[in-house]
Coordinates of C-alpha atoms in Angstrom, one line a residue:
M1 CA 0.0 0.0 0.0
G2 CA 1.5 3.3 -1.1
D3 CA 0.9 6.9 -0.1
A4 CA -2.4 7.0 -2.0
G5 CA -4.3 4.7 0.3
C6 CA -6.2 1.7 -1.0
V7 CA -8.5 1.3 -4.1
H8 CA -11.6 1.6 -1.9
F9 CA -10.5 5.0 -0.6
A10 CA -9.6 6.1 -4.2
S11 CA -13.2 5.3 -5.2
Y12 CA -14.5 7.1 -2.2
I13 CA -12.5 10.3 -3.0
K14 CA -13.6 10.1 -6.6
E15 CA -17.2 10.2 -5.5
Y16 CA -17.1 12.5 -2.4
G17 CA -13.8 14.4 -2.4
Y18 CA -11.9 15.4 0.7
D19 CA -14.4 17.7 2.4
S20 CA -15.9 15.2 4.7
F21 CA -12.5 14.1 5.9
S22 CA -11.4 17.6 6.4
V23 CA -14.5 18.7 8.4
V24 CA -14.6 15.6 10.6
H25 CA -10.9 15.8 11.3
A26 CA -11.0 19.6 12.0
Y27 CA -14.0 19.3 14.4
F28 CA -13.8 15.9 16.1
S29 CA -10.1 14.9 15.9
A30 CA -7.8 17.9 15.9
C31 CA -10.3 20.4 17.2
I32 CA -8.9 23.5 15.6
S33 CA -10.9 26.0 17.6
K34 CA -12.7 26.6 20.8
E35 CA -16.1 26.0 19.2
A36 CA -14.8 22.8 17.7
R37 CA -13.8 21.6 21.1
R38 CA -17.2 22.5 22.5
R39 CA -19.0 20.6 19.7
K40 CA -16.8 17.6 20.2
A41 CA -17.6 17.5 23.9
L42 CA -21.3 17.8 23.3
S43 CA -21.9 15.6 20.3
C44 CA -18.9 13.2 20.0
L45 CA -20.6 10.2 21.6
C46 CA -21.3 6.7 20.4
H47 CA -24.7 6.6 18.8
K48 CA -25.2 3.1 20.1
C49 CA -24.2 3.2 23.7
G50 CA -23.7 7.0 24.4
S51 CA -20.1 6.6 25.7
S52 CA -17.3 9.0 24.7
G53 CA -14.6 6.4 24.3
P54 CA -12.1 5.1 24.9
Q55 CA -11.7 4.9 21.1
L56 CA -14.3 6.4 18.9
Y57 CA -14.7 6.2 15.1
S58 CA -16.6 8.5 12.8
C59 CA -18.2 7.4 9.6
L60 CA -17.1 9.5 6.6
H61 CA -20.2 8.7 4.7
C62 CA -22.8 10.0 7.2
I63 CA -22.9 11.5 10.7
Y64 CA -22.4 8.5 12.9
F65 CA -20.0 8.0 15.8
G66 CA -19.4 4.5 17.1
C67 CA -17.1 2.7 19.5
K68 CA -14.3 0.6 18.1
G69 CA -15.4 -2.9 17.5
A70 CA -19.0 -4.2 17.5
H71 CA -20.8 -0.8 17.2
M72 CA -18.9 0.4 14.2
N73 CA -18.9 -3.0 12.6
E74 CA -22.7 -3.1 13.0
H75 CA -23.0 0.3 11.3
Y76 CA -20.8 -0.9 8.4
K77 CA -22.9 -4.1 7.9
Q78 CA -26.1 -2.1 7.8
T79 CA -25.1 0.8 5.6
K80 CA -22.0 -0.6 3.7
H81 CA -20.2 2.7 4.6
F82 CA -16.7 1.4 4.5
M83 CA -14.6 4.6 5.3
A84 CA -14.2 5.8 8.9
L85 CA -11.9 8.1 10.8
E86 CA -10.3 7.1 14.1
L87 CA -10.7 10.2 16.2
C88 CA -8.0 9.8 18.8
Y89 CA -5.1 9.8 16.4
G90 CA -6.8 10.9 13.2
M91 CA -6.2 7.7 11.2
L92 CA -8.2 6.5 8.3
Y93 CA -9.7 3.0 8.4
C94 CA -11.1 1.0 5.5
Y95 CA -13.6 -1.7 6.5
Q96 CA -13.3 -3.5 3.2
C97 CA -9.5 -3.8 3.7
R98 CA -10.0 -4.3 7.4
D99 CA -6.9 -2.1 8.0
F100 CA -5.7 1.4 8.6
I101 CA -4.6 3.2 5.5
Y102 CA -2.2 6.1 4.7
H103 CA -3.0 8.9 2.3
S104 CA -0.5 11.7 1.7
K105 CA -3.0 14.4 1.0
C106 CA -5.1 13.6 4.0
Q107 CA -1.9 13.6 6.1
T108 CA -1.2 17.1 4.8
I109 CA -4.7 18.2 5.8
A110 CA -4.3 16.6 9.2
E111 CA -0.9 18.3 9.9
R112 CA -2.4 21.7 8.9
H113 CA -5.2 21.1 11.4
L114 CA -2.8 20.1 14.1
R115 CA -0.8 23.3 13.7
R116 CA -4.0 25.3 14.0
E117 CA -5.0 23.3 17.1
A118 CA -1.6 24.1 18.6
R119 CA -2.0 27.8 17.9
S120 CA -5.5 27.8 19.3
L121 CA -4.3 26.2 22.5
D122 CA -1.0 28.1 22.6
K123 CA 1.0 24.9 22.9
S124 CA 3.8 23.2 21.0
L125 CA 3.3 20.4 18.5
S126 CA 4.3 16.9 19.4
W127 CA 7.4 15.6 17.8
R128 CA 7.2 14.6 14.2
P129 CA 9.8 12.5 12.4
W130 CA 11.7 14.2 9.5
S131 CA 10.2 13.5 6.1
P132 CA 12.0 14.7 3.0
S133 CA 10.5 17.2 0.7
R134 CA 10.1 16.6 -3.1
L135 CA 13.3 18.6 -3.7
E136 CA 15.2 16.6 -1.1
I137 CA 14.0 13.3 -2.5
E138 CA 15.3 14.3 -5.9
L139 CA 18.7 15.3 -4.4
L140 CA 18.9 12.0 -2.5
L141 CA 18.2 10.1 -5.7
K142 CA 20.7 12.0 -7.7
N143 CA 23.4 11.5 -5.0
P144 CA 23.1 7.8 -3.9
K145 CA 26.5 7.8 -2.2
R146 CA 26.2 7.9 1.6
R147 CA 28.8 8.6 4.2
H148 CA 28.7 6.4 7.2
V149 CA 29.3 8.3 10.4
T150 CA 30.8 6.3 13.3
A151 CA 31.6 7.2 16.9
L152 CA 35.3 7.8 15.9
T153 CA 34.6 9.8 12.8
S154 CA 36.5 13.1 12.3
I155 CA 33.8 14.6 10.0
G156 CA 32.9 18.0 11.3
L157 CA 36.4 18.6 12.8
R158 CA 38.8 21.0 11.0
G159 CA 41.7 23.0 12.4
L160 CA 41.8 26.7 11.7
L161 CA 44.9 28.6 10.7
N162 CA 46.0 31.4 12.9
L163 CA 46.3 34.4 10.6
G164 CA 48.1 36.5 13.2
S165 CA 46.5 36.9 16.6
T166 CA 43.2 35.5 15.3
C167 CA 42.8 32.7 17.9
F168 CA 39.8 34.7 19.3
M169 CA 38.0 34.2 16.0
N170 CA 39.0 30.6 15.6
C171 CA 37.4 29.7 19.0
I172 CA 34.2 31.4 18.3
V173 CA 33.9 29.7 14.9
Q174 CA 34.5 26.3 16.4
A175 CA 31.7 27.0 19.0
L176 CA 29.3 28.1 16.2
I177 CA 30.1 25.2 14.0
H178 CA 29.3 22.7 16.8
T179 CA 26.0 24.4 17.7
P180 CA 23.5 21.6 16.7
L181 CA 20.6 23.6 15.4
L182 CA 22.9 26.0 13.6
R183 CA 24.6 23.1 11.9
D184 CA 21.3 21.5 10.9
Y185 CA 20.1 24.8 9.4
F186 CA 23.2 25.4 7.3
L187 CA 23.8 21.8 6.2
A188 CA 20.1 21.8 5.0
E189 CA 21.0 24.9 2.9
L190 CA 18.0 26.8 4.2
H191 CA 19.6 30.2 3.9
E192 CA 18.6 31.9 0.7
C193 CA 20.3 35.1 -0.6
T194 CA 19.9 37.3 -3.6
S195 CA 22.7 37.5 -6.1
K196 CA 23.2 41.2 -5.4
T197 CA 24.1 40.7 -1.7
A198 CA 25.6 37.2 -1.7
A199 CA 29.2 38.4 -2.1
K200 CA 29.0 40.6 1.0
C201 CA 26.7 38.3 3.0
L202 CA 28.3 36.9 6.2
V203 CA 25.6 34.3 6.4
C204 CA 26.6 32.9 3.0
E205 CA 30.2 32.7 4.1
V206 CA 29.2 30.8 7.3
S207 CA 27.1 28.5 5.2
R208 CA 30.2 27.8 3.0
L209 CA 32.2 27.1 6.2
F210 CA 29.8 24.5 7.4
Q211 CA 30.0 22.7 4.0
E212 CA 33.8 22.8 4.3
F213 CA 33.8 21.4 7.9
Y214 CA 31.5 18.5 6.9
S215 CA 33.1 17.8 3.5
G216 CA 35.2 15.0 5.0
A217 CA 38.5 16.8 4.3
R218 CA 41.0 17.0 7.2
G219 CA 43.3 19.9 6.4
P220 CA 43.1 23.1 8.3
L221 CA 41.0 26.0 7.0
S222 CA 41.8 29.6 6.5
L223 CA 39.2 32.1 7.6
H224 CA 40.5 35.1 5.7
R225 CA 37.2 35.7 3.9
L226 CA 35.2 35.6 7.1
L227 CA 37.7 37.9 8.8
H228 CA 37.5 40.4 5.9
L229 CA 33.7 40.4 6.1
I230 CA 33.8 41.0 9.8
W231 CA 36.2 43.9 9.3
N232 CA 33.9 45.5 6.8
H233 CA 30.8 45.2 8.9
A234 CA 32.2 45.6 12.4
R235 CA 34.9 48.2 11.9
H236 CA 35.9 48.4 15.6
L237 CA 37.3 44.8 15.2
A238 CA 39.4 45.7 12.2
G239 CA 43.1 45.4 12.7
Y240 CA 45.8 42.9 13.4
E241 CA 45.9 43.2 17.2
Q242 CA 44.4 40.6 19.5
Q243 CA 40.7 41.1 20.1
D244 CA 38.3 39.9 22.8
A245 CA 36.6 36.6 22.0
H246 CA 33.3 37.7 23.7
E247 CA 33.2 41.0 21.7
F248 CA 33.8 39.1 18.5
F249 CA 31.1 36.6 19.4
I250 CA 28.5 39.4 19.9
A251 CA 29.6 41.3 16.8
T252 CA 29.4 38.1 14.7
L253 CA 25.8 37.4 15.9
D254 CA 24.9 41.0 15.2
V255 CA 26.2 40.9 11.6
L256 CA 24.6 37.5 11.0
H257 CA 21.3 38.8 12.4
R258 CA 21.4 41.9 10.2
H259 CA 22.3 40.0 7.1
C260 CA 19.6 37.4 7.7
K261 CA 17.0 40.2 8.0
I262 CA 18.3 41.8 4.8
S263 CA 18.0 38.5 2.9
M264 CA 14.5 37.7 4.3
T265 CA 13.3 41.3 3.4
E266 CA 14.6 41.1 -0.2
L267 CA 13.2 37.6 -0.7
A268 CA 9.8 38.7 0.7
A269 CA 9.8 41.7 -1.6
N270 CA 10.5 39.5 -4.6
A271 CA 7.8 37.0 -3.5
A272 CA 5.3 39.8 -3.0
A273 CA 6.0 41.2 -6.5
A274 CA 5.6 37.7 -8.0
A275 CA 2.4 37.2 -6.0
A276 CA 1.0 40.5 -7.2
A277 CA 1.7 39.6 -10.8
A278 CA 0.1 36.2 -10.4
A279 CA -2.9 37.6 -8.7
A280 CA -3.5 40.0 -11.6
A281 CA -3.2 37.1 -14.0
S282 CA -5.6 34.8 -12.1
E283 CA -8.2 37.4 -11.3
K284 CA -10.2 36.5 -14.4
S285 CA -10.4 32.8 -13.6
K286 CA -11.4 33.1 -10.0
S287 CA -15.1 33.3 -10.6
S288 CA -15.1 30.3 -13.0
Q289 CA -13.0 28.3 -10.5
S290 CA -15.3 29.2 -7.7
N291 CA -18.4 28.0 -9.7
S292 CA -16.7 24.8 -10.7
L293 CA -15.7 24.1 -7.2
H294 CA -19.2 24.7 -5.9
Q295 CA -20.6 22.3 -8.5
N296 CA -18.1 19.6 -7.7
Q297 CA -18.6 19.5 -3.9
H298 CA -20.6 16.2 -3.8
V299 CA -19.3 15.3 -0.3
S300 CA -21.4 12.6 1.3
G301 CA -24.8 13.9 0.7
N302 CA -26.2 12.6 4.0
F303 CA -23.2 14.0 5.9
L304 CA -23.2 17.5 4.5
Q305 CA -27.0 17.9 4.5
Q306 CA -27.2 16.9 8.2
H307 CA -24.1 18.8 9.2
Q308 CA -24.6 22.0 7.3
A309 CA -27.2 23.6 9.6
A310 CA -25.1 22.9 12.7
S311 CA -21.6 23.7 11.5
Q312 CA -21.8 26.1 8.5
Q313 CA -21.6 29.1 10.7
D314 CA -18.7 27.5 12.7
A315 CA -16.7 26.8 9.5
L316 CA -17.0 30.4 8.5
Q317 CA -15.6 31.4 11.8
L318 CA -12.6 29.1 11.9
L319 CA -10.1 31.5 10.6
P320 CA -11.0 34.5 12.8
Q321 CA -10.9 32.2 15.8
T322 CA -7.4 31.0 15.3
G323 CA -6.2 34.6 15.0
S324 CA -8.3 36.0 17.9
A325 CA -7.1 38.0 20.9
N326 CA -6.4 34.7 22.7
M327 CA -3.5 34.2 20.3
S328 CA -2.0 37.6 20.6
G329 CA -0.1 36.9 23.8
G330 CA -2.0 39.6 25.6
G331 CA -1.5 39.5 29.3
V332 CA -2.7 41.1 32.5
T333 CA -3.5 44.8 32.6
S334 CA -3.3 46.5 36.0
T335 CA -3.3 50.0 37.4
N336 CA -1.8 51.9 40.3
A337 CA 1.8 50.8 39.6
P338 CA 4.8 52.8 38.5
T339 CA 6.2 52.1 35.1
A340 CA 9.9 52.5 34.4
T341 CA 10.8 53.9 31.0
G342 CA 14.5 53.2 30.3
S343 CA 15.8 53.9 33.8
A344 CA 14.8 53.6 37.4
S345 CA 14.9 57.4 37.9
S346 CA 11.8 58.1 35.8
A347 CA 8.4 56.5 35.8
T348 CA 5.0 57.0 34.3
G349 CA 1.6 55.9 35.4
A350 CA 0.4 54.5 32.1
T351 CA -1.4 51.2 32.2
E352 CA 0.0 48.8 29.6
T353 CA -0.5 45.2 28.5
Q354 CA 2.3 42.7 28.8
T355 CA 3.6 41.7 25.4
D356 CA 6.4 39.6 24.0
P357 CA 9.9 40.2 25.3
N358 CA 11.1 41.2 21.8
P359 CA 8.4 42.7 19.7
A360 CA 10.7 43.6 16.8
Q361 CA 12.3 40.1 16.9
C362 CA 12.6 38.6 13.4
N363 CA 12.3 35.0 12.7
C364 CA 15.9 34.5 11.5
I365 CA 17.9 31.5 12.7
I366 CA 20.1 33.7 15.0
D367 CA 17.0 35.0 16.9
Q368 CA 15.5 31.5 17.1
I369 CA 18.6 30.0 18.6
F370 CA 20.3 32.7 20.7
T371 CA 17.7 35.4 21.7
G372 CA 16.2 35.3 25.2
G373 CA 14.3 37.8 27.3
L374 CA 15.8 39.4 30.5
Q375 CA 13.1 40.7 32.9
S376 CA 13.9 43.6 35.2
D377 CA 11.4 44.3 38.0
V378 CA 11.6 47.6 39.8
V379 CA 9.6 47.6 43.1
C380 CA 8.5 50.8 44.8
Q381 CA 9.3 50.4 48.5
A382 CA 6.4 52.5 49.6
C383 CA 3.4 51.0 47.7
K384 CA 5.1 47.8 46.4
G385 CA 4.0 48.5 42.9
V386 CA 6.1 46.7 40.2
S387 CA 7.4 48.1 37.0
T388 CA 8.6 45.4 34.6
T389 CA 11.0 45.9 31.6
I390 CA 11.9 43.1 29.3
D391 CA 15.1 43.3 27.2
P392 CA 16.3 40.9 24.6
F393 CA 19.8 39.3 25.1
W394 CA 22.2 37.1 23.4
D395 CA 24.4 36.2 26.3
I396 CA 24.6 36.9 30.0
S397 CA 27.7 38.7 31.4
L398 CA 28.5 37.6 35.0
D399 CA 30.7 39.5 37.4
L400 CA 33.5 37.6 39.3
G401 CA 34.6 40.4 41.6
E402 CA 33.6 40.8 45.2
S403 CA 30.1 42.1 45.9
S404 CA 29.8 45.6 47.4
N405 CA 27.4 44.3 50.0
G406 CA 28.6 41.4 52.2
Q407 CA 25.2 40.5 53.7
G408 CA 24.1 37.0 53.5
G409 CA 27.5 35.5 52.8
Y410 CA 27.7 37.0 49.3
G411 CA 30.5 39.4 50.1
G412 CA 33.3 37.3 48.6
P413 CA 33.8 36.4 45.0
P414 CA 31.7 33.6 43.5
K415 CA 33.0 30.1 43.3
S416 CA 30.7 28.6 40.7
L417 CA 28.5 29.4 37.8
I418 CA 25.5 28.9 40.1
D419 CA 26.9 31.5 42.5
C420 CA 27.2 33.9 39.7
L421 CA 23.7 33.4 38.5
E422 CA 22.3 33.7 42.1
R423 CA 24.1 36.9 42.6
F424 CA 23.0 38.2 39.1
T425 CA 19.3 37.5 39.9
R426 CA 19.3 38.8 43.6
A427 CA 17.4 41.9 44.5
E428 CA 19.4 45.2 44.5
H429 CA 18.4 48.2 46.6
L430 CA 18.9 51.2 44.3
G431 CA 19.3 53.6 47.2
S432 CA 18.3 57.3 47.7
S433 CA 20.4 58.5 44.7
A434 CA 18.2 56.6 42.2
K435 CA 14.7 57.2 43.3
I436 CA 11.8 56.7 40.9
K437 CA 8.7 58.8 40.7
C438 CA 5.8 56.6 41.6
N439 CA 2.5 57.9 40.3
T440 CA 0.6 56.0 43.0
C441 CA 2.5 57.7 45.7
N442 CA 2.8 60.9 43.6
S443 CA 6.4 61.3 44.8
Y444 CA 9.9 60.0 44.4
Q445 CA 10.5 56.8 46.2
E446 CA 13.3 54.4 46.9
S447 CA 13.1 51.1 45.0
T448 CA 14.6 47.7 44.6
K449 CA 15.6 46.1 41.3
Q450 CA 15.7 42.4 40.4
L451 CA 16.7 40.6 37.2
S452 CA 15.3 37.3 36.1
M453 CA 15.0 35.2 33.0
R454 CA 11.7 35.9 31.3
T455 CA 12.4 33.6 28.3
L456 CA 15.4 31.5 27.7
P457 CA 17.1 30.9 24.3
I458 CA 17.9 27.5 22.9
V459 CA 21.6 28.2 23.4
A460 CA 22.4 29.9 26.7
S461 CA 25.8 31.5 26.6
F462 CA 27.5 32.9 29.7
H463 CA 30.4 35.4 29.7
L464 CA 32.5 35.3 32.9
K465 CA 33.9 38.8 33.2
R466 CA 37.5 37.9 33.8
F467 CA 39.0 41.2 32.6
E468 CA 38.6 44.1 35.0
H469 CA 39.3 47.7 34.1
S470 CA 39.6 50.6 36.4
S471 CA 41.3 54.0 36.4
L472 CA 44.2 52.6 38.4
I473 CA 44.9 49.2 36.9
D474 CA 43.7 46.6 34.4
K475 CA 43.9 43.1 35.5
K476 CA 42.7 39.6 34.7
I477 CA 40.7 37.6 37.3
S478 CA 42.0 34.0 37.2
T479 CA 39.8 32.7 40.0
F480 CA 38.6 29.2 39.2
I481 CA 34.9 29.1 38.6
S482 CA 33.3 25.7 38.5
F483 CA 30.6 25.0 36.0
P484 CA 28.4 21.9 35.6
A485 CA 28.0 19.7 32.5
E486 CA 24.2 19.8 33.1
L487 CA 22.6 23.1 34.1
D488 CA 19.0 23.7 35.4
M489 CA 17.9 27.3 34.9
T490 CA 14.5 26.9 36.6
P491 CA 15.5 28.8 39.8
F492 CA 16.4 31.9 37.8
M493 CA 13.2 32.1 35.8
S494 CA 10.8 35.1 36.3
Q495 CA 8.0 32.8 37.4
K496 CA 10.2 31.1 40.0
K497 CA 11.3 34.5 41.3
S498 CA 7.7 35.7 41.5
D499 CA 6.7 32.7 43.5
Q500 CA 9.6 33.3 45.9
Q501 CA 8.5 36.9 46.4
Q502 CA 5.1 35.7 47.6
Q503 CA 6.8 34.2 50.6
P504 CA 7.7 36.3 53.7
H505 CA 10.7 38.4 52.9
R506 CA 13.8 37.7 55.1
G507 CA 16.5 40.3 55.5
S508 CA 17.3 43.2 53.4
P509 CA 18.3 42.9 49.7
S510 CA 22.0 43.1 49.0
T511 CA 23.7 44.8 46.1
L512 CA 23.4 43.2 42.7
N513 CA 26.0 43.6 40.1
A514 CA 23.9 43.7 36.9
M515 CA 25.0 43.8 33.3
D516 CA 26.6 47.1 32.4
R517 CA 25.1 49.2 29.7
G518 CA 28.3 50.8 28.5
G519 CA 30.5 50.3 25.5
G520 CA 32.9 47.5 24.9
E521 CA 36.7 47.6 24.9
N522 CA 39.4 46.1 22.8
N523 CA 42.9 44.7 23.2
G524 CA 41.9 41.6 25.2
S525 CA 39.5 43.5 27.4
S526 CA 36.1 42.2 28.2
S527 CA 33.1 43.8 26.6
T528 CA 31.0 45.3 29.3
S529 CA 28.0 46.1 27.1
S530 CA 24.7 44.4 27.5
S531 CA 24.2 42.0 24.6
S532 CA 20.6 43.2 24.3
S533 CA 21.8 46.6 23.2
L534 CA 23.4 45.0 20.1
L535 CA 20.1 43.7 18.8
T536 CA 19.6 46.0 15.9
G537 CA 16.1 47.2 15.5
T538 CA 14.8 46.0 18.8
S539 CA 13.5 48.0 21.8
N540 CA 12.7 47.5 25.4
V541 CA 9.3 46.3 26.3
T542 CA 8.0 48.1 29.4
T543 CA 5.0 46.7 31.2
S544 CA 3.2 47.4 34.4
C545 CA 1.6 44.9 36.7
A546 CA 0.3 44.5 40.1
P547 CA 2.8 43.4 42.8
N548 CA 3.8 39.8 42.4
D549 CA 1.7 39.4 39.2
A550 CA 2.8 36.4 37.3
D551 CA 0.1 36.0 34.7
G552 CA -0.2 36.9 31.1
R553 CA 2.9 35.1 29.9
K554 CA 2.5 33.9 26.4
H555 CA 5.7 31.9 25.8
R556 CA 6.1 28.4 27.0
T557 CA 9.8 29.2 27.8
D558 CA 8.9 31.8 30.4
G559 CA 8.4 29.3 33.2
S560 CA 4.7 29.8 33.5
G561 CA 3.8 26.2 32.7
D562 CA 4.3 23.3 35.0
T563 CA 5.7 21.1 32.2
A564 CA 8.3 23.7 31.1
D565 CA 11.8 22.3 31.0
F566 CA 14.9 24.5 31.5
R567 CA 17.7 21.9 31.6
Y568 CA 20.8 22.7 29.5
S569 CA 23.8 20.6 28.5
L570 CA 27.3 22.0 28.1
Y571 CA 28.7 21.8 24.5
A572 CA 31.5 24.4 24.2
V573 CA 33.9 26.2 26.5
I574 CA 36.3 29.0 25.5
N575 CA 39.3 29.6 27.6
H576 CA 41.8 32.4 27.8
V577 CA 45.4 31.6 28.9
G578 CA 47.9 34.3 29.8
T579 CA 47.6 37.9 30.7
L580 CA 45.7 40.9 29.2
D581 CA 48.7 41.9 27.1
A582 CA 49.9 38.4 26.0
G583 CA 47.1 35.8 25.9
H584 CA 45.9 33.0 23.8
Y585 CA 42.4 31.5 23.3
T586 CA 41.6 27.8 23.1
A587 CA 38.2 26.0 22.9
Y588 CA 36.7 22.7 24.0
V589 CA 33.8 21.5 21.9
R590 CA 31.6 18.5 22.1
H591 CA 32.0 16.7 18.8
Q592 CA 29.5 13.9 19.5
K593 CA 27.8 12.5 22.6
D594 CA 30.4 12.1 25.4
I595 CA 33.2 12.9 22.9
W596 CA 35.1 16.2 23.5
V597 CA 38.0 17.7 21.6
K598 CA 40.3 20.6 22.2
C599 CA 40.7 23.1 19.4
D600 CA 44.0 25.1 19.5
D601 CA 44.0 26.9 16.2
H602 CA 45.0 24.2 13.6
I603 CA 45.6 21.5 16.2
I604 CA 42.7 19.3 17.2
T605 CA 43.2 16.8 20.1
T606 CA 40.9 14.6 22.0
A607 CA 39.8 15.6 25.5
T608 CA 37.9 14.3 28.5
L609 CA 34.9 15.9 30.2
K610 CA 37.1 16.2 33.4
Q611 CA 39.6 18.4 31.4
V612 CA 36.7 20.5 30.2
L613 CA 35.2 21.0 33.6
D614 CA 38.6 21.7 35.2
S615 CA 39.4 24.4 32.7
E616 CA 39.3 28.1 33.6
G617 CA 36.3 29.0 31.5
Y618 CA 35.7 32.4 29.9
L619 CA 32.7 31.8 27.6
L620 CA 30.3 28.9 28.4
F621 CA 27.8 27.6 25.8
Y622 CA 24.9 25.4 26.9
H623 CA 22.2 23.9 24.7
K624 CA 18.6 23.2 25.7
K625 CA 18.1 19.5 26.3
I626 CA 14.4 19.3 25.4
L627 CA 13.1 21.4 22.5
E628 CA 9.5 22.2 21.7
Y629 CA 8.6 21.7 18.1
E630 CA 6.5 24.4 16.5

């Protein structure tokens, strides 16, 4: 049996078409709208015994629901209606073949309904196995040779030549090459670029590098083209002196992000122009096609005649329902709370609705993988009103120096990544010099500020700020900071922090060293700028809510759901050896499961997990262990 089902289903489609399958699947299997779910709850009962399961079938010839087994068999014997739809999993069943059948077009319709159901319920789709497209099938047939990848394979490993103090670039490239979703994206050749911008497109160059890494060749590569493009698009990194790996990482993401947006904009403009031309050409044939379609809709006379009165109005409302206000991510609106606008020293009393952390976020691969949302809650100490600001970020910079407030045992330097994150997300008393104007109190009031993770990216990167700069001396902090192979970010989510605030407060908040908002520095110095400020075209989202308000969060990665999973696995570590003036960067990357390698420019050697965890650590890259499929 192929992808066209059986001969009986072919005759059924020839007589009735696909409408009955589509309507039954949309209303009683996938339930693509709230109204569909209501109708299923009320009418999806066995016509014989009145039960709702455990496994119901629907006849595709007429309106009849029956339990699996005797009740549906009896209906088939009496009516000779041989096609039915199993409602739990949406599978077609042929009573003449006495077997389930598969039909590619029905599967396409079912998948479309499942996506609409997921959007309606604001949930993710269940995992689906990869299935090749028609183009991919043609490519596989044209290239029958396959490369067998074993546990000891070196495919994907290439050394990188040092072009003169370019170890900082080599390490970042190794980390990006071994980012799983980025690898899958570029090896699938999903990036499209116009001929006008391809020569200057950094995304095209990175795509070429992925092809080189996974070509099977073993010789080291030269990144002169990549370096030249970075120099052209990030002028502050141009030159032959040593640069900071963290600053290069942020600049590379920024350029990739901008070039992805340019490519997507140009392709969309070309598609819109083509669509406009096609629309003008097809305008004349629309009326005839509509008449022809109306005449050919002979879908199970009994089914449509009986179902039309009950569901015609519902079918017309399906599209508006899936795009209703419930899908817009609207949250809780509250009053009587100060709203910070850019800084803690100024506030307005406007009442706003919570929105996405990054309203201008594009759908490019960089944003999908690396962009998260950092939530800042400023609390008025007089009325306890909360002003919430959400900033996009690409990485989190963590201070390693001593805290200015030694209360609660946090006066000394941190000893682990968990210590750094706990200190990063602890409440900070802003003091009398940074009062906010609270419209509820109608006066300037002292406040506290607390950072937390509103949304987490697929790849969470942490920057340990080992380079300290002051007016007196510049130094490197070589303190050993332990970091785990498996990291759980649940304690640092906004929802978790909100739950903790509902408990009785113990003690006074200590000083929090938050991410600086200043500019970066070169010559081996650490960039102290917030990564969110580098997101071109994005802006802060300021919201106001009642104290301890945790509702209105649209995204599943914000910690609002009980089933949310925030576990991460380490896959790359970048180390800096030496001093500020004379240093060298190396990288550890996870090549395959439980297989680590050390990348020292053109030299690639095997490593153990213990060596990785015992290293000093400058940039840490963690990948989300469980992904939600949209």
